[in-house]
Short mmCIF file of N, CA and C in Angstrom, two decimals:
data_model
loop_
_atom_site.label_atom_id
_atom_site.label_comp_id
_atom_site.label_asym_id
_atom_site.label_seq_id
_atom_site.Cartn_x
_atom_site.Cartn_y
_atom_site.Cartn_z
N UNK A 8 0.84 -1.17 0.00
CA UNK A 8 0.00 0.00 0.00
C UNK A 8 0.89 1.24 0.00
N UNK A 9 0.62 2.19 -0.89
CA UNK A 9 1.46 3.39 -0.94
C UNK A 9 1.24 4.30 0.27
N UNK A 10 2.33 4.97 0.69
CA UNK A 10 2.27 5.98 1.75
C UNK A 10 2.49 7.33 1.10
N UNK A 11 1.87 8.35 1.69
CA UNK A 11 1.95 9.69 1.13
C UNK A 11 2.66 10.62 2.09
N UNK A 12 3.29 11.65 1.55
CA UNK A 12 4.06 12.59 2.38
C UNK A 12 3.17 13.49 3.21
N UNK A 13 2.01 13.86 2.68
CA UNK A 13 1.11 14.75 3.40
C UNK A 13 0.03 13.93 4.09
N UNK A 14 -0.22 14.15 5.37
CA UNK A 14 -1.28 13.40 6.04
C UNK A 14 -2.66 13.95 5.67
N UNK A 15 -3.66 13.13 5.77
CA UNK A 15 -5.03 13.61 5.60
C UNK A 15 -5.24 14.71 6.63
N UNK A 16 -5.77 15.85 6.24
CA UNK A 16 -5.92 16.94 7.20
C UNK A 16 -6.97 16.68 8.28
N UNK A 17 -7.78 15.65 8.11
CA UNK A 17 -8.79 15.33 9.12
C UNK A 17 -8.30 14.23 10.06
N UNK A 18 -7.97 13.05 9.52
CA UNK A 18 -7.64 11.90 10.38
C UNK A 18 -6.14 11.61 10.45
N UNK A 19 -5.32 12.33 9.72
CA UNK A 19 -3.86 12.19 9.70
C UNK A 19 -3.37 10.92 9.01
N UNK A 20 -4.24 10.19 8.33
CA UNK A 20 -3.81 8.99 7.61
C UNK A 20 -2.81 9.38 6.53
N UNK A 21 -1.84 8.50 6.30
CA UNK A 21 -0.89 8.72 5.21
C UNK A 21 -1.00 7.60 4.18
N UNK A 22 -2.11 6.90 4.24
CA UNK A 22 -2.44 5.88 3.24
C UNK A 22 -3.88 6.12 2.82
N UNK A 23 -4.37 5.30 1.90
CA UNK A 23 -5.75 5.46 1.46
C UNK A 23 -6.75 4.92 2.48
N UNK A 24 -6.27 4.37 3.60
CA UNK A 24 -7.16 3.87 4.66
C UNK A 24 -7.37 4.97 5.69
N UNK A 25 -8.48 5.66 5.57
CA UNK A 25 -8.81 6.74 6.49
C UNK A 25 -9.54 6.17 7.70
N UNK A 26 -9.62 6.97 8.78
CA UNK A 26 -10.45 6.59 9.91
C UNK A 26 -11.90 6.51 9.45
N UNK A 27 -12.69 5.72 10.15
CA UNK A 27 -14.08 5.49 9.75
C UNK A 27 -14.90 6.77 9.65
N UNK A 28 -14.65 7.72 10.53
CA UNK A 28 -15.45 8.94 10.53
C UNK A 28 -14.77 10.12 9.83
N UNK A 29 -13.74 9.86 9.04
CA UNK A 29 -13.01 10.92 8.35
C UNK A 29 -13.87 11.55 7.26
N UNK A 30 -13.93 12.86 7.26
CA UNK A 30 -14.78 13.53 6.26
C UNK A 30 -14.16 13.55 4.87
N UNK A 31 -12.88 13.18 4.74
CA UNK A 31 -12.24 13.16 3.43
C UNK A 31 -12.04 11.74 2.90
N UNK A 32 -12.67 10.76 3.53
CA UNK A 32 -12.65 9.37 3.05
C UNK A 32 -13.11 9.37 1.60
N UNK A 33 -12.35 8.72 0.74
CA UNK A 33 -12.71 8.63 -0.67
C UNK A 33 -12.17 9.77 -1.52
N UNK A 34 -11.60 10.79 -0.91
CA UNK A 34 -11.02 11.90 -1.68
C UNK A 34 -9.73 11.40 -2.33
N UNK A 35 -9.58 11.56 -3.63
CA UNK A 35 -8.33 11.13 -4.27
C UNK A 35 -7.12 11.81 -3.62
N UNK A 36 -6.04 11.02 -3.42
CA UNK A 36 -4.90 11.55 -2.69
C UNK A 36 -4.24 12.72 -3.39
N UNK A 37 -4.33 12.75 -4.69
CA UNK A 37 -3.74 13.88 -5.42
C UNK A 37 -4.44 15.18 -5.01
N UNK A 38 -5.74 15.14 -4.69
CA UNK A 38 -6.44 16.33 -4.25
C UNK A 38 -6.01 16.74 -2.84
N UNK A 39 -5.76 15.76 -1.97
CA UNK A 39 -5.26 16.05 -0.62
C UNK A 39 -3.92 16.75 -0.71
N UNK A 40 -3.01 16.19 -1.50
CA UNK A 40 -1.69 16.80 -1.64
C UNK A 40 -1.77 18.17 -2.29
N UNK A 41 -2.66 18.31 -3.27
CA UNK A 41 -2.81 19.61 -3.94
C UNK A 41 -3.29 20.67 -2.95
N UNK A 42 -4.14 20.32 -2.02
CA UNK A 42 -4.62 21.28 -1.03
C UNK A 42 -3.46 21.83 -0.20
N UNK A 43 -2.57 20.94 0.23
CA UNK A 43 -1.39 21.39 0.97
C UNK A 43 -0.50 22.28 0.10
N UNK A 44 -0.29 21.86 -1.13
CA UNK A 44 0.56 22.64 -2.04
C UNK A 44 -0.05 24.02 -2.29
N UNK A 45 -1.38 24.09 -2.40
CA UNK A 45 -2.04 25.38 -2.59
C UNK A 45 -1.71 26.32 -1.43
N UNK A 46 -1.70 25.81 -0.21
CA UNK A 46 -1.41 26.63 0.97
C UNK A 46 0.08 26.98 1.02
N UNK A 47 0.92 25.96 0.93
CA UNK A 47 2.36 26.16 1.10
C UNK A 47 2.95 27.01 -0.01
N UNK A 48 2.45 26.86 -1.24
CA UNK A 48 3.03 27.62 -2.36
C UNK A 48 2.87 29.12 -2.16
N UNK A 49 1.76 29.53 -1.57
CA UNK A 49 1.57 30.97 -1.31
C UNK A 49 2.46 31.41 -0.15
N UNK A 50 2.48 30.62 0.92
CA UNK A 50 3.23 31.02 2.12
C UNK A 50 4.74 30.99 1.93
N UNK A 51 5.24 30.24 0.96
CA UNK A 51 6.68 30.26 0.70
C UNK A 51 7.10 31.61 0.11
N UNK A 52 6.15 32.33 -0.44
CA UNK A 52 6.43 33.67 -0.97
C UNK A 52 6.53 34.72 0.11
N UNK A 53 6.13 34.38 1.32
CA UNK A 53 6.20 35.32 2.44
C UNK A 53 4.92 35.31 3.25
N UNK A 54 4.97 35.92 4.42
CA UNK A 54 3.79 35.97 5.29
C UNK A 54 2.63 36.71 4.63
N UNK A 55 1.41 36.30 4.98
CA UNK A 55 0.22 36.98 4.49
C UNK A 55 -0.96 36.64 5.39
N UNK A 56 -2.05 37.37 5.24
CA UNK A 56 -3.23 37.05 6.03
C UNK A 56 -4.03 35.96 5.30
N UNK A 57 -5.04 35.41 5.97
CA UNK A 57 -5.78 34.29 5.40
C UNK A 57 -6.57 34.70 4.16
N UNK A 58 -7.07 35.90 4.13
CA UNK A 58 -7.82 36.36 2.95
C UNK A 58 -6.92 36.38 1.72
N UNK A 59 -5.70 36.90 1.89
CA UNK A 59 -4.73 36.92 0.78
C UNK A 59 -4.36 35.51 0.37
N UNK A 60 -4.17 34.64 1.36
CA UNK A 60 -3.84 33.24 1.06
C UNK A 60 -4.93 32.60 0.20
N UNK A 61 -6.18 32.77 0.58
CA UNK A 61 -7.29 32.19 -0.20
C UNK A 61 -7.33 32.75 -1.62
N UNK A 62 -7.12 34.05 -1.73
CA UNK A 62 -7.20 34.71 -3.03
C UNK A 62 -6.06 34.27 -3.95
N UNK A 63 -4.85 34.11 -3.37
CA UNK A 63 -3.68 33.81 -4.20
C UNK A 63 -3.40 32.33 -4.38
N UNK A 64 -4.13 31.47 -3.69
CA UNK A 64 -3.92 30.02 -3.83
C UNK A 64 -4.17 29.63 -5.28
N UNK A 65 -3.29 28.80 -5.85
CA UNK A 65 -3.41 28.46 -7.26
C UNK A 65 -4.69 27.67 -7.60
N UNK A 66 -5.15 26.85 -6.68
CA UNK A 66 -6.38 26.09 -6.94
C UNK A 66 -7.57 26.80 -6.34
N UNK A 67 -8.75 26.22 -6.56
CA UNK A 67 -9.96 26.78 -5.98
C UNK A 67 -9.95 26.49 -4.47
N UNK A 68 -10.20 27.51 -3.66
CA UNK A 68 -10.17 27.34 -2.20
C UNK A 68 -11.46 26.66 -1.76
N UNK A 69 -11.32 25.56 -1.04
CA UNK A 69 -12.49 24.83 -0.57
C UNK A 69 -12.24 24.23 0.80
N UNK A 70 -13.13 23.34 1.24
CA UNK A 70 -12.99 22.72 2.57
C UNK A 70 -11.68 21.96 2.75
N UNK A 71 -11.17 21.37 1.69
CA UNK A 71 -9.92 20.61 1.79
C UNK A 71 -8.73 21.55 2.04
N UNK A 72 -8.69 22.68 1.35
CA UNK A 72 -7.62 23.65 1.57
C UNK A 72 -7.73 24.25 2.98
N UNK A 73 -8.95 24.54 3.42
CA UNK A 73 -9.15 25.09 4.76
C UNK A 73 -8.68 24.09 5.82
N UNK A 74 -9.00 22.80 5.61
CA UNK A 74 -8.58 21.76 6.55
C UNK A 74 -7.06 21.60 6.52
N UNK A 75 -6.45 21.70 5.34
CA UNK A 75 -4.99 21.60 5.25
C UNK A 75 -4.33 22.75 6.01
N UNK A 76 -4.87 23.95 5.88
CA UNK A 76 -4.33 25.10 6.63
C UNK A 76 -4.47 24.86 8.13
N UNK A 77 -5.63 24.40 8.58
CA UNK A 77 -5.83 24.11 10.02
C UNK A 77 -4.84 23.05 10.50
N UNK A 78 -4.61 22.00 9.69
CA UNK A 78 -3.67 20.95 10.06
C UNK A 78 -2.25 21.51 10.16
N UNK A 79 -1.86 22.34 9.21
CA UNK A 79 -0.52 22.94 9.24
C UNK A 79 -0.34 23.83 10.47
N UNK A 80 -1.40 24.52 10.88
CA UNK A 80 -1.33 25.33 12.11
C UNK A 80 -1.22 24.42 13.33
N UNK A 81 -2.09 23.40 13.42
CA UNK A 81 -2.07 22.50 14.58
C UNK A 81 -0.74 21.77 14.70
N UNK A 82 -0.16 21.40 13.56
CA UNK A 82 1.12 20.71 13.56
C UNK A 82 2.29 21.67 13.70
N UNK A 83 1.99 22.94 13.87
CA UNK A 83 2.98 23.99 14.11
C UNK A 83 3.96 24.17 12.97
N UNK A 84 3.48 23.94 11.76
CA UNK A 84 4.28 24.23 10.56
C UNK A 84 4.00 25.64 10.07
N UNK A 85 2.82 26.15 10.42
CA UNK A 85 2.44 27.52 10.09
C UNK A 85 2.11 28.23 11.39
N UNK A 86 2.67 29.42 11.56
CA UNK A 86 2.35 30.20 12.77
C UNK A 86 1.41 31.32 12.36
N UNK A 87 0.59 31.76 13.33
CA UNK A 87 -0.32 32.86 13.08
C UNK A 87 -0.10 33.91 14.16
N UNK A 88 0.29 35.09 13.74
CA UNK A 88 0.52 36.20 14.67
C UNK A 88 -0.82 36.73 15.16
N UNK A 89 -0.78 37.49 16.24
CA UNK A 89 -2.01 38.11 16.78
C UNK A 89 -2.71 38.96 15.74
N UNK A 90 -1.96 39.50 14.81
CA UNK A 90 -2.54 40.34 13.76
C UNK A 90 -3.20 39.52 12.66
N UNK A 91 -3.12 38.18 12.76
CA UNK A 91 -3.74 37.32 11.75
C UNK A 91 -2.83 36.98 10.59
N UNK A 92 -1.57 37.39 10.68
CA UNK A 92 -0.62 37.11 9.60
C UNK A 92 -0.11 35.67 9.75
N UNK A 93 -0.20 34.92 8.67
CA UNK A 93 0.26 33.54 8.62
C UNK A 93 1.68 33.49 8.08
N UNK A 94 2.48 32.61 8.67
CA UNK A 94 3.87 32.49 8.23
C UNK A 94 4.29 31.03 8.29
N UNK A 95 4.92 30.56 7.24
CA UNK A 95 5.46 29.21 7.18
C UNK A 95 6.76 29.19 7.96
N UNK A 96 6.86 28.29 8.94
CA UNK A 96 8.09 28.20 9.73
C UNK A 96 9.20 27.57 8.89
N UNK A 97 10.43 28.03 9.11
CA UNK A 97 11.57 27.40 8.46
C UNK A 97 11.77 26.02 9.09
N UNK A 98 12.55 25.19 8.47
CA UNK A 98 12.82 23.85 9.01
C UNK A 98 13.44 23.95 10.40
N UNK A 99 14.34 24.88 10.59
CA UNK A 99 15.00 25.05 11.90
C UNK A 99 14.01 25.53 12.96
N UNK A 100 13.18 26.49 12.60
CA UNK A 100 12.17 26.98 13.54
C UNK A 100 11.20 25.87 13.93
N UNK A 101 10.81 25.07 12.94
CA UNK A 101 9.88 23.98 13.20
C UNK A 101 10.50 22.97 14.16
N UNK A 102 11.75 22.56 13.92
CA UNK A 102 12.42 21.61 14.81
C UNK A 102 12.48 22.15 16.23
N UNK A 103 12.77 23.44 16.34
CA UNK A 103 12.83 24.06 17.66
C UNK A 103 11.46 24.06 18.34
N UNK A 104 10.41 24.38 17.57
CA UNK A 104 9.05 24.42 18.11
C UNK A 104 8.60 23.06 18.62
N UNK A 105 8.81 22.02 17.82
CA UNK A 105 8.27 20.71 18.17
C UNK A 105 9.14 19.94 19.15
N UNK A 106 10.32 20.45 19.46
CA UNK A 106 11.16 19.77 20.43
C UNK A 106 10.55 19.78 21.82
N UNK A 107 9.64 20.72 22.08
CA UNK A 107 8.96 20.80 23.37
C UNK A 107 7.45 20.76 23.14
N UNK A 108 6.84 19.59 23.28
CA UNK A 108 5.38 19.49 23.08
C UNK A 108 4.63 20.39 24.04
N UNK A 109 3.60 21.06 23.54
CA UNK A 109 2.86 22.01 24.35
C UNK A 109 1.44 21.55 24.67
N UNK A 110 0.97 20.47 24.04
CA UNK A 110 -0.39 20.00 24.27
C UNK A 110 -0.38 18.67 25.00
N UNK A 111 -1.42 18.47 25.81
CA UNK A 111 -1.57 17.21 26.55
C UNK A 111 -1.96 16.09 25.59
N UNK A 112 -1.57 14.89 25.85
CA UNK A 112 -0.84 14.38 27.00
C UNK A 112 0.68 14.49 26.88
N UNK A 113 1.17 14.90 25.70
CA UNK A 113 2.62 14.93 25.47
C UNK A 113 3.31 15.96 26.36
N UNK A 114 2.63 17.03 26.69
CA UNK A 114 3.26 18.06 27.54
C UNK A 114 3.68 17.47 28.89
N UNK A 115 2.80 16.67 29.50
CA UNK A 115 3.13 16.04 30.79
C UNK A 115 4.32 15.10 30.63
N UNK A 116 4.31 14.27 29.60
CA UNK A 116 5.43 13.35 29.38
C UNK A 116 6.73 14.13 29.23
N UNK A 117 6.69 15.16 28.39
CA UNK A 117 7.90 15.92 28.12
C UNK A 117 8.39 16.66 29.36
N UNK A 118 7.48 17.21 30.12
CA UNK A 118 7.86 18.02 31.28
C UNK A 118 8.36 17.18 32.45
N UNK A 119 7.69 16.08 32.76
CA UNK A 119 8.02 15.31 33.97
C UNK A 119 8.82 14.05 33.70
N UNK A 120 8.83 13.59 32.47
CA UNK A 120 9.56 12.37 32.15
C UNK A 120 8.82 11.13 32.57
N UNK A 121 9.39 10.02 32.22
CA UNK A 121 8.80 8.72 32.52
C UNK A 121 9.05 8.34 33.98
N UNK A 122 8.18 7.46 34.48
CA UNK A 122 8.33 6.93 35.83
C UNK A 122 8.17 5.41 35.75
N UNK A 123 8.69 4.69 36.76
CA UNK A 123 8.51 3.23 36.73
C UNK A 123 7.03 2.88 36.58
N UNK A 124 6.77 1.93 35.71
CA UNK A 124 5.40 1.51 35.43
C UNK A 124 4.87 2.02 34.11
N UNK A 125 5.59 2.98 33.50
CA UNK A 125 5.13 3.47 32.19
C UNK A 125 6.28 3.73 31.23
N UNK A 126 7.47 3.24 31.56
CA UNK A 126 8.63 3.52 30.71
C UNK A 126 8.40 3.13 29.25
N UNK A 127 7.89 1.93 29.02
CA UNK A 127 7.71 1.46 27.65
C UNK A 127 6.75 2.38 26.89
N UNK A 128 5.61 2.69 27.51
CA UNK A 128 4.63 3.56 26.84
C UNK A 128 5.17 4.97 26.64
N UNK A 129 5.88 5.51 27.63
CA UNK A 129 6.38 6.88 27.52
C UNK A 129 7.45 7.00 26.43
N UNK A 130 8.39 6.09 26.41
CA UNK A 130 9.44 6.15 25.39
C UNK A 130 8.84 5.93 24.00
N UNK A 131 7.93 4.97 23.89
CA UNK A 131 7.23 4.71 22.64
C UNK A 131 6.54 6.00 22.16
N UNK A 132 5.79 6.65 23.07
CA UNK A 132 5.05 7.86 22.70
C UNK A 132 5.98 8.97 22.25
N UNK A 133 7.09 9.17 22.95
CA UNK A 133 8.01 10.24 22.57
C UNK A 133 8.61 10.00 21.19
N UNK A 134 9.03 8.77 20.94
CA UNK A 134 9.61 8.44 19.62
C UNK A 134 8.56 8.62 18.53
N UNK A 135 7.36 8.06 18.76
CA UNK A 135 6.30 8.14 17.75
C UNK A 135 5.89 9.59 17.49
N UNK A 136 5.87 10.40 18.54
CA UNK A 136 5.47 11.80 18.37
C UNK A 136 6.50 12.56 17.54
N UNK A 137 7.78 12.39 17.85
CA UNK A 137 8.81 13.08 17.07
C UNK A 137 8.81 12.62 15.62
N UNK A 138 8.52 11.33 15.38
CA UNK A 138 8.42 10.85 14.00
C UNK A 138 7.24 11.52 13.31
N UNK A 139 6.12 11.60 14.02
CA UNK A 139 4.90 12.17 13.44
C UNK A 139 5.09 13.64 13.05
N UNK A 140 5.83 14.39 13.86
CA UNK A 140 6.02 15.81 13.53
C UNK A 140 7.13 16.04 12.51
N UNK A 141 7.79 14.97 12.08
CA UNK A 141 8.72 15.09 10.96
C UNK A 141 10.19 15.19 11.29
N UNK A 142 10.58 14.89 12.53
CA UNK A 142 12.01 14.90 12.83
C UNK A 142 12.67 13.65 12.26
N UNK A 143 13.92 13.79 11.87
CA UNK A 143 14.68 12.64 11.36
C UNK A 143 14.98 11.69 12.52
N UNK A 144 15.42 10.47 12.20
CA UNK A 144 15.76 9.54 13.26
C UNK A 144 16.89 10.08 14.15
N UNK A 145 17.99 10.63 13.61
CA UNK A 145 19.03 11.18 14.50
C UNK A 145 18.50 12.29 15.42
N UNK A 146 17.62 13.16 14.90
CA UNK A 146 17.04 14.22 15.74
C UNK A 146 16.14 13.62 16.81
N UNK A 147 15.34 12.63 16.42
CA UNK A 147 14.45 11.96 17.37
C UNK A 147 15.26 11.29 18.46
N UNK A 148 16.27 10.53 18.08
CA UNK A 148 17.11 9.82 19.05
C UNK A 148 17.74 10.81 20.04
N UNK A 149 18.30 11.89 19.52
CA UNK A 149 18.94 12.89 20.39
C UNK A 149 17.92 13.51 21.36
N UNK A 150 16.74 13.87 20.85
CA UNK A 150 15.72 14.47 21.70
C UNK A 150 15.25 13.51 22.80
N UNK A 151 15.05 12.24 22.46
CA UNK A 151 14.54 11.29 23.45
C UNK A 151 15.62 10.96 24.48
N UNK A 152 16.86 10.80 24.05
CA UNK A 152 17.96 10.55 25.00
C UNK A 152 18.09 11.74 25.96
N UNK A 153 18.07 12.95 25.42
CA UNK A 153 18.16 14.15 26.28
C UNK A 153 16.97 14.23 27.22
N UNK A 154 15.78 13.89 26.73
CA UNK A 154 14.58 13.90 27.56
C UNK A 154 14.71 12.92 28.73
N UNK A 155 15.21 11.72 28.46
CA UNK A 155 15.39 10.73 29.53
C UNK A 155 16.32 11.26 30.61
N UNK A 156 17.38 11.93 30.20
CA UNK A 156 18.36 12.47 31.16
C UNK A 156 17.84 13.73 31.86
N UNK A 157 17.35 14.69 31.06
CA UNK A 157 16.98 16.00 31.60
C UNK A 157 15.80 15.95 32.56
N UNK A 158 14.88 15.03 32.36
CA UNK A 158 13.70 14.94 33.23
C UNK A 158 13.96 14.09 34.47
N UNK A 159 15.11 13.43 34.53
CA UNK A 159 15.40 12.55 35.65
C UNK A 159 14.82 11.15 35.50
N UNK A 160 14.17 10.89 34.37
CA UNK A 160 13.55 9.58 34.15
C UNK A 160 14.59 8.46 34.22
N UNK A 161 15.73 8.68 33.62
CA UNK A 161 16.76 7.63 33.62
C UNK A 161 17.22 7.33 35.05
N UNK A 162 17.38 8.35 35.85
CA UNK A 162 17.84 8.17 37.23
C UNK A 162 16.80 7.50 38.12
N UNK A 163 15.52 7.52 37.71
CA UNK A 163 14.48 6.86 38.50
C UNK A 163 14.59 5.34 38.40
N UNK A 164 15.33 4.87 37.40
CA UNK A 164 15.56 3.44 37.26
C UNK A 164 14.39 2.71 36.63
N UNK A 165 14.55 1.38 36.57
CA UNK A 165 13.52 0.55 35.97
C UNK A 165 13.79 0.18 34.53
N UNK A 166 14.99 0.45 34.06
CA UNK A 166 15.35 0.15 32.67
C UNK A 166 16.31 -1.03 32.64
N UNK A 167 16.17 -1.88 31.64
CA UNK A 167 17.08 -3.03 31.48
C UNK A 167 18.36 -2.63 30.77
N UNK A 168 18.28 -1.61 29.92
CA UNK A 168 19.42 -1.20 29.10
C UNK A 168 20.46 -0.47 29.94
N UNK A 169 21.70 -0.45 29.44
CA UNK A 169 22.81 0.17 30.18
C UNK A 169 22.83 1.69 30.04
N UNK A 170 22.31 2.21 28.93
CA UNK A 170 22.35 3.66 28.69
C UNK A 170 21.04 4.11 28.04
N UNK A 171 20.73 5.39 28.14
CA UNK A 171 19.55 5.90 27.44
C UNK A 171 19.65 5.69 25.92
N UNK A 172 20.83 5.87 25.37
CA UNK A 172 21.02 5.69 23.93
C UNK A 172 20.71 4.26 23.51
N UNK A 173 21.12 3.29 24.31
CA UNK A 173 20.83 1.89 24.00
C UNK A 173 19.32 1.64 24.03
N UNK A 174 18.64 2.19 25.02
CA UNK A 174 17.19 2.04 25.11
C UNK A 174 16.49 2.61 23.87
N UNK A 175 16.86 3.82 23.50
CA UNK A 175 16.21 4.47 22.36
C UNK A 175 16.50 3.71 21.08
N UNK A 176 17.73 3.24 20.93
CA UNK A 176 18.08 2.48 19.72
C UNK A 176 17.25 1.21 19.61
N UNK A 177 16.95 0.57 20.73
CA UNK A 177 16.11 -0.64 20.72
C UNK A 177 14.68 -0.35 20.28
N UNK A 178 14.27 0.90 20.37
CA UNK A 178 12.90 1.29 20.00
C UNK A 178 12.83 1.91 18.61
N UNK A 179 13.87 1.77 17.83
CA UNK A 179 13.86 2.38 16.50
C UNK A 179 12.71 1.87 15.64
N UNK A 180 12.27 0.64 15.87
CA UNK A 180 11.17 0.08 15.08
C UNK A 180 9.91 0.94 15.20
N UNK A 181 9.73 1.61 16.33
CA UNK A 181 8.58 2.49 16.51
C UNK A 181 8.65 3.63 15.50
N UNK A 182 9.84 4.20 15.35
CA UNK A 182 10.05 5.29 14.40
C UNK A 182 9.87 4.79 12.97
N UNK A 183 10.52 3.67 12.66
CA UNK A 183 10.49 3.14 11.28
C UNK A 183 9.08 2.75 10.84
N UNK A 184 8.28 2.22 11.76
CA UNK A 184 6.92 1.78 11.41
C UNK A 184 5.92 2.93 11.39
N UNK A 185 6.29 4.07 11.98
CA UNK A 185 5.38 5.21 11.99
C UNK A 185 4.13 4.99 12.83
N UNK A 186 4.30 4.31 13.96
CA UNK A 186 3.17 4.07 14.86
C UNK A 186 2.63 5.38 15.41
N UNK A 187 1.38 5.38 15.81
CA UNK A 187 0.77 6.53 16.46
C UNK A 187 1.25 6.66 17.90
N UNK A 188 1.16 7.84 18.45
CA UNK A 188 1.67 8.13 19.80
C UNK A 188 0.58 8.29 20.84
N UNK A 189 -0.64 8.63 20.42
CA UNK A 189 -1.65 9.11 21.36
C UNK A 189 -2.04 8.09 22.43
N UNK A 190 -2.37 6.87 22.05
CA UNK A 190 -2.81 5.87 23.02
C UNK A 190 -1.73 5.62 24.07
N UNK A 191 -0.48 5.48 23.62
CA UNK A 191 0.63 5.24 24.55
C UNK A 191 0.85 6.46 25.46
N UNK A 192 0.72 7.66 24.91
CA UNK A 192 0.92 8.87 25.70
C UNK A 192 -0.16 9.02 26.76
N UNK A 193 -1.40 8.72 26.41
CA UNK A 193 -2.50 8.81 27.38
C UNK A 193 -2.25 7.83 28.53
N UNK A 194 -1.86 6.60 28.19
CA UNK A 194 -1.58 5.59 29.24
C UNK A 194 -0.43 6.02 30.13
N UNK A 195 0.66 6.52 29.53
CA UNK A 195 1.82 6.95 30.31
C UNK A 195 1.46 8.15 31.19
N UNK A 196 0.68 9.09 30.67
CA UNK A 196 0.29 10.27 31.46
C UNK A 196 -0.49 9.87 32.71
N UNK A 197 -1.37 8.88 32.60
CA UNK A 197 -2.13 8.41 33.77
C UNK A 197 -1.19 7.95 34.88
N UNK A 198 -0.18 7.17 34.50
CA UNK A 198 0.77 6.66 35.49
C UNK A 198 1.60 7.80 36.07
N UNK A 199 2.04 8.71 35.23
CA UNK A 199 2.84 9.86 35.70
C UNK A 199 2.01 10.72 36.65
N UNK A 200 0.75 10.96 36.32
CA UNK A 200 -0.11 11.78 37.19
C UNK A 200 -0.29 11.11 38.55
N UNK A 201 -0.48 9.78 38.58
CA UNK A 201 -0.61 9.06 39.86
C UNK A 201 0.69 9.15 40.65
N UNK A 202 1.81 9.01 39.97
CA UNK A 202 3.13 9.07 40.61
C UNK A 202 3.36 10.44 41.25
N UNK A 203 2.91 11.48 40.59
CA UNK A 203 3.13 12.85 41.06
C UNK A 203 2.18 13.25 42.18
N UNK A 204 1.05 12.55 42.33
CA UNK A 204 0.07 12.98 43.34
C UNK A 204 0.32 12.38 44.70
#
């Protein structure tokens, strides 16, 4: 089954198998990709407001383009200033932005680190999340190793591996397979919240 570079703006699928309740189920993938290109092609020319973006988009602006713009904002690839000006983040800015998750449940994992009883789920979620936001494997590995050390998770113990790097390397299959992060992150957050209370 082919995989696509742009996720469905509704369910985030990167194959023709959408979630059951996805509103873009059955939409040809070329149209999904075109919607992203319509948005990105204008924003690569420089910042603009949403009205200008709609007017200058090469294709006809519709629900798919609007959903692609919302997805790019949610995924923090496009920033919106208080004045309503939209701007495409550079690759470096994006890497910096996504290195620190700001939404739950990932924010709790990132801020407090893993605790005994959820190490597998927490490490899985961190790797899967960094893969989902588009970091390379070396960037993902570095971020997760630093996270294990900086949050004190590694010092809390409960790991079989000798080093954080060894642990992360053993989980590379999570990155390569492109697994989702949410279920594992929700489970890990529950354990972390109990540990902290």
